Tab-separated table of C-alpha atoms in Angstrom:
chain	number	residue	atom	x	y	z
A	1	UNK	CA	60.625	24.935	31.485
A	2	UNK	CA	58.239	24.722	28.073
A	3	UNK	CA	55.074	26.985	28.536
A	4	UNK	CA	53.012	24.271	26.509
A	5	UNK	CA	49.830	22.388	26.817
A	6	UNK	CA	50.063	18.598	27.820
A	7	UNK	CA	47.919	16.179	26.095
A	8	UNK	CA	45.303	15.621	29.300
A	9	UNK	CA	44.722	19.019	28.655
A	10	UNK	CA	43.891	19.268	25.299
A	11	UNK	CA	41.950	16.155	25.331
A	12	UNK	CA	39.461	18.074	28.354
A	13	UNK	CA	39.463	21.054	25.833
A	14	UNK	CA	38.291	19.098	23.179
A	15	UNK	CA	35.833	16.871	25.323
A	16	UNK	CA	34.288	20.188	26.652
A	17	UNK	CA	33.842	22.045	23.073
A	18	UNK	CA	32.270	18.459	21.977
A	19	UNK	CA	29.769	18.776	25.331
A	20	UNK	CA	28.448	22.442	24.184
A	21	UNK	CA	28.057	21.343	20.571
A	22	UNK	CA	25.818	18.713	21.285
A	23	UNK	CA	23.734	20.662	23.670
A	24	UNK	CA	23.900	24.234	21.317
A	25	UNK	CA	23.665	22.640	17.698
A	26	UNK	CA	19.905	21.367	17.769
A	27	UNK	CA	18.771	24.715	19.157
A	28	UNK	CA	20.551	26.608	16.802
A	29	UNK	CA	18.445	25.882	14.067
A	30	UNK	CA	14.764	24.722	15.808
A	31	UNK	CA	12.185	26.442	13.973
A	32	UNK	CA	8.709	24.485	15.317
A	33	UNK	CA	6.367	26.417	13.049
A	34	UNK	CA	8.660	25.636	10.057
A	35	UNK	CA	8.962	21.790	11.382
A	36	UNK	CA	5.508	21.204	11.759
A	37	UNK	CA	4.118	23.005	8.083
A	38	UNK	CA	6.446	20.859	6.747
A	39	UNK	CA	5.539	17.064	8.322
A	40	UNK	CA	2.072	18.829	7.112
A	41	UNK	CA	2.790	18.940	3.431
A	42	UNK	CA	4.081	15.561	4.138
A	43	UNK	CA	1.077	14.327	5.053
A	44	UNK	CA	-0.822	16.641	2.598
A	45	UNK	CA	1.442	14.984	-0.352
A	46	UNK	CA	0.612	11.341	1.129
A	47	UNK	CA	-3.043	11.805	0.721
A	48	UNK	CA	-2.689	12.679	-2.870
A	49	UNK	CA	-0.494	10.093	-3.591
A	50	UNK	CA	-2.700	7.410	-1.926
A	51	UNK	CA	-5.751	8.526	-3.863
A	52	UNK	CA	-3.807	8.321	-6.885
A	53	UNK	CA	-2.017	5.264	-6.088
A	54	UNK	CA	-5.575	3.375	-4.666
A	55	UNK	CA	-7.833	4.962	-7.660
A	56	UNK	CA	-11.504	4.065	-5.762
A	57	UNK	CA	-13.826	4.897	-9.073
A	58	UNK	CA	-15.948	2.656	-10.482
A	59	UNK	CA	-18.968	3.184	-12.855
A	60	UNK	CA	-21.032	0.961	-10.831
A	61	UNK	CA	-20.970	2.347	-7.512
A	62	UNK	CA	-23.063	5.444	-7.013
A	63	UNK	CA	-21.078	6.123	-3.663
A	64	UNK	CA	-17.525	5.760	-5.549
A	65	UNK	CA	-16.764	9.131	-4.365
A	66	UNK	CA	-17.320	8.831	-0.572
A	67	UNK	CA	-14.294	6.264	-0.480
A	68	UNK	CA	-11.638	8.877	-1.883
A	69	UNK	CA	-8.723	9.148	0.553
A	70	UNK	CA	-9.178	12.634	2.163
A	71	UNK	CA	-7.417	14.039	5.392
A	72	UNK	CA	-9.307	15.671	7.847
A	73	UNK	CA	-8.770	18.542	10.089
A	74	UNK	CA	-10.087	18.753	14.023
A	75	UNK	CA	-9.546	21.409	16.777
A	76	UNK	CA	-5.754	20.858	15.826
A	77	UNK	CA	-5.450	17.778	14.617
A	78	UNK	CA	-5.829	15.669	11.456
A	79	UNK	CA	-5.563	12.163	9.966
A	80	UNK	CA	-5.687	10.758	6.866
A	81	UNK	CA	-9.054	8.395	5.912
A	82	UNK	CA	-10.850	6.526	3.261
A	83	UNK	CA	-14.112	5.058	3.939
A	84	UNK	CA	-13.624	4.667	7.653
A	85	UNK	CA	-9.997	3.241	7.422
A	86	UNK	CA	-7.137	4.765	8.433
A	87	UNK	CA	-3.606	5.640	6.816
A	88	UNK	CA	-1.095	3.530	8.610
A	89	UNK	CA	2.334	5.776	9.536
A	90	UNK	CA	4.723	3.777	7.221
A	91	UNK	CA	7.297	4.291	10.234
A	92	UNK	CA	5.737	2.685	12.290
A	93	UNK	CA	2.710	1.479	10.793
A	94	UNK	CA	0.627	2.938	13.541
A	95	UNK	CA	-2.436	4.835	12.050
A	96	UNK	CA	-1.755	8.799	11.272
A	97	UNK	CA	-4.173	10.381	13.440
A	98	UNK	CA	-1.797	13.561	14.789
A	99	UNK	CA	-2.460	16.179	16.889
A	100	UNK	CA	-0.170	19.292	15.318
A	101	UNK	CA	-1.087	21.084	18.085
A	102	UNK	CA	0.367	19.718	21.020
A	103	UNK	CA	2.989	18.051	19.220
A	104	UNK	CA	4.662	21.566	17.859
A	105	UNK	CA	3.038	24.216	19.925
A	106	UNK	CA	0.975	25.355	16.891
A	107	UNK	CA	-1.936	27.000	15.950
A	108	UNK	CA	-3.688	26.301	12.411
A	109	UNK	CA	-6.053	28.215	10.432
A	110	UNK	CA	-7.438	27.778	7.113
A	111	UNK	CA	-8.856	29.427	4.026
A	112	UNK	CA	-10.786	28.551	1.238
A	113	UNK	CA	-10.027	25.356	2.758
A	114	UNK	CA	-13.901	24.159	2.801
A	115	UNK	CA	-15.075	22.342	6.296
A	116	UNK	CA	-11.275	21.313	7.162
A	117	UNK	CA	-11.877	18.034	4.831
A	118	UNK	CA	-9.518	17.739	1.580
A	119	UNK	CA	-10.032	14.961	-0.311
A	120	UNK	CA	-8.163	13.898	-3.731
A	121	UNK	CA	-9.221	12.071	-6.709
A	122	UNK	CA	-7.227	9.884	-8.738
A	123	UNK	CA	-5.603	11.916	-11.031
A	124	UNK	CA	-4.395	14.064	-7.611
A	125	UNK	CA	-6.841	16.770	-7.887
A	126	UNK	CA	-8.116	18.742	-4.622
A	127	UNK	CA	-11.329	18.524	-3.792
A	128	UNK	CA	-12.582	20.106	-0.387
A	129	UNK	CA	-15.580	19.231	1.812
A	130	UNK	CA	-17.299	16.145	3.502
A	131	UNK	CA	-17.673	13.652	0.355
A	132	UNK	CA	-19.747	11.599	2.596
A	133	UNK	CA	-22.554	14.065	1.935
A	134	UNK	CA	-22.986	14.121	-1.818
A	135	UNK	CA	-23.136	12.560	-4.555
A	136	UNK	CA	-20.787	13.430	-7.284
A	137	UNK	CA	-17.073	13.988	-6.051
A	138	UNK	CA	-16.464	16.406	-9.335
A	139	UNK	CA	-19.233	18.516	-7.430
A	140	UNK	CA	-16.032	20.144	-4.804
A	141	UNK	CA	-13.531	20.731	-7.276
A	142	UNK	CA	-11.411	22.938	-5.444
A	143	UNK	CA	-12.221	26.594	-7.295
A	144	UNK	CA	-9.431	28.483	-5.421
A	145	UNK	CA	-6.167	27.570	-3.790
A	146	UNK	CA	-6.198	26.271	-0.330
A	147	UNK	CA	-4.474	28.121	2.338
A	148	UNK	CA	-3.257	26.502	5.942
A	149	UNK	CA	-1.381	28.666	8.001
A	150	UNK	CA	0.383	27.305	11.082
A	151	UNK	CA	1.471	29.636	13.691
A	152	UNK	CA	3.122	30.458	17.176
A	153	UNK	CA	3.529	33.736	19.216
A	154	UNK	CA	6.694	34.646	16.789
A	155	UNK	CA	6.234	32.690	13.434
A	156	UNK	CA	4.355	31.638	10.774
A	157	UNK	CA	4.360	29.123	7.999
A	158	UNK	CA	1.907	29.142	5.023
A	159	UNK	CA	0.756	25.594	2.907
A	160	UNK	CA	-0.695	26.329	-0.605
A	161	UNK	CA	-2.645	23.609	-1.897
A	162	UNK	CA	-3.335	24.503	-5.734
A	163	UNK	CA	-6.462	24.514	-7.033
A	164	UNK	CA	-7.138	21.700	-10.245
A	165	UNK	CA	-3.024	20.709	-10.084
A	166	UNK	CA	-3.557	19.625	-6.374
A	167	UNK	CA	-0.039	20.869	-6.521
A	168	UNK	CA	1.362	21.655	-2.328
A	169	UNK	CA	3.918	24.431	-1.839
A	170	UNK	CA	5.098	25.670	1.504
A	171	UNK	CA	6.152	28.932	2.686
């Protein structure tokens, strides 16, 4: 008698190493923090490129600079506005309005990120702060990089948002 496997045998082998790699692989690599800072800079790098795309100046409006597009922070959430409308998600052109929070179990805090408002002009430059409030955009020229740090009970992830480059780098 041959001590060998038979085929059936094999075949459950190989259908039970295929079971635990499908339910292992994804957790392997998770990292939530890391997932969310990075749909962040998405979004971050959206905003700029709308306001540069969608330039809003114009030498006769006075209020030019309250229609930049700008993306706004809330108690963990943020979405992405110009003059009261709303970035659509090009996925599924729903409007970005995302809560960070609940969707990835993390915590954000900011620095020398103004009142949670970053707004772009249209050459991509930062500029931080409610524009609906002044009168001169060039007035909140980010003057030192902006810091968002997103963390959990075990990580952290750090977004740098360069000051006069506008330029987003994630850590």
């Amino acid at each position: 008698m041959k001590k060998a496997f038979s085929m059936i045998e094999l075949i459950i082998v190989i259908v039970v190493i295929g079971i635990l790699a499908v339910v292992m692989i994804p957790r392997i690599g998770s990292n939530r923090v890391y997932e969310a800072a990075t749909q962040l800079a998405s979004h971050i790098r959206y905003t700029q490129h709308l306001a540069m795309v969608d330039d809003k100046f114009e030498s006769t409006d006075s209020n030019w600079s309250k229609k930049l597009w700008q993306i706004r922070f809330n108690n963990g959430s943020y979405s992405i506005v110009s003059d009261g409308a709303y970035a659509k998600n090009p996925m599924n052109r729903d409007n970005l309005d995302i809560n960070i929070s609940q969707d990835y179990g993390v915590t954000l805090a900011f620095s020398n990120c103004g009142d949670n408002v970053i707004s772009f002009d249209h050459v991509g430059r930062p500029l931080i702060d409610d524009l609906s409030t002044i009168s001169s955009a060039y007035a909140n020229l980010m003057t030192s990089d902006c810091l968002i740090t997103l963390s959990d009970d075990l990580e952290e992830a750090e977004i740098t948002i360069m000051k006069e480059s506008g330029y987003i780098s994630l850590k």
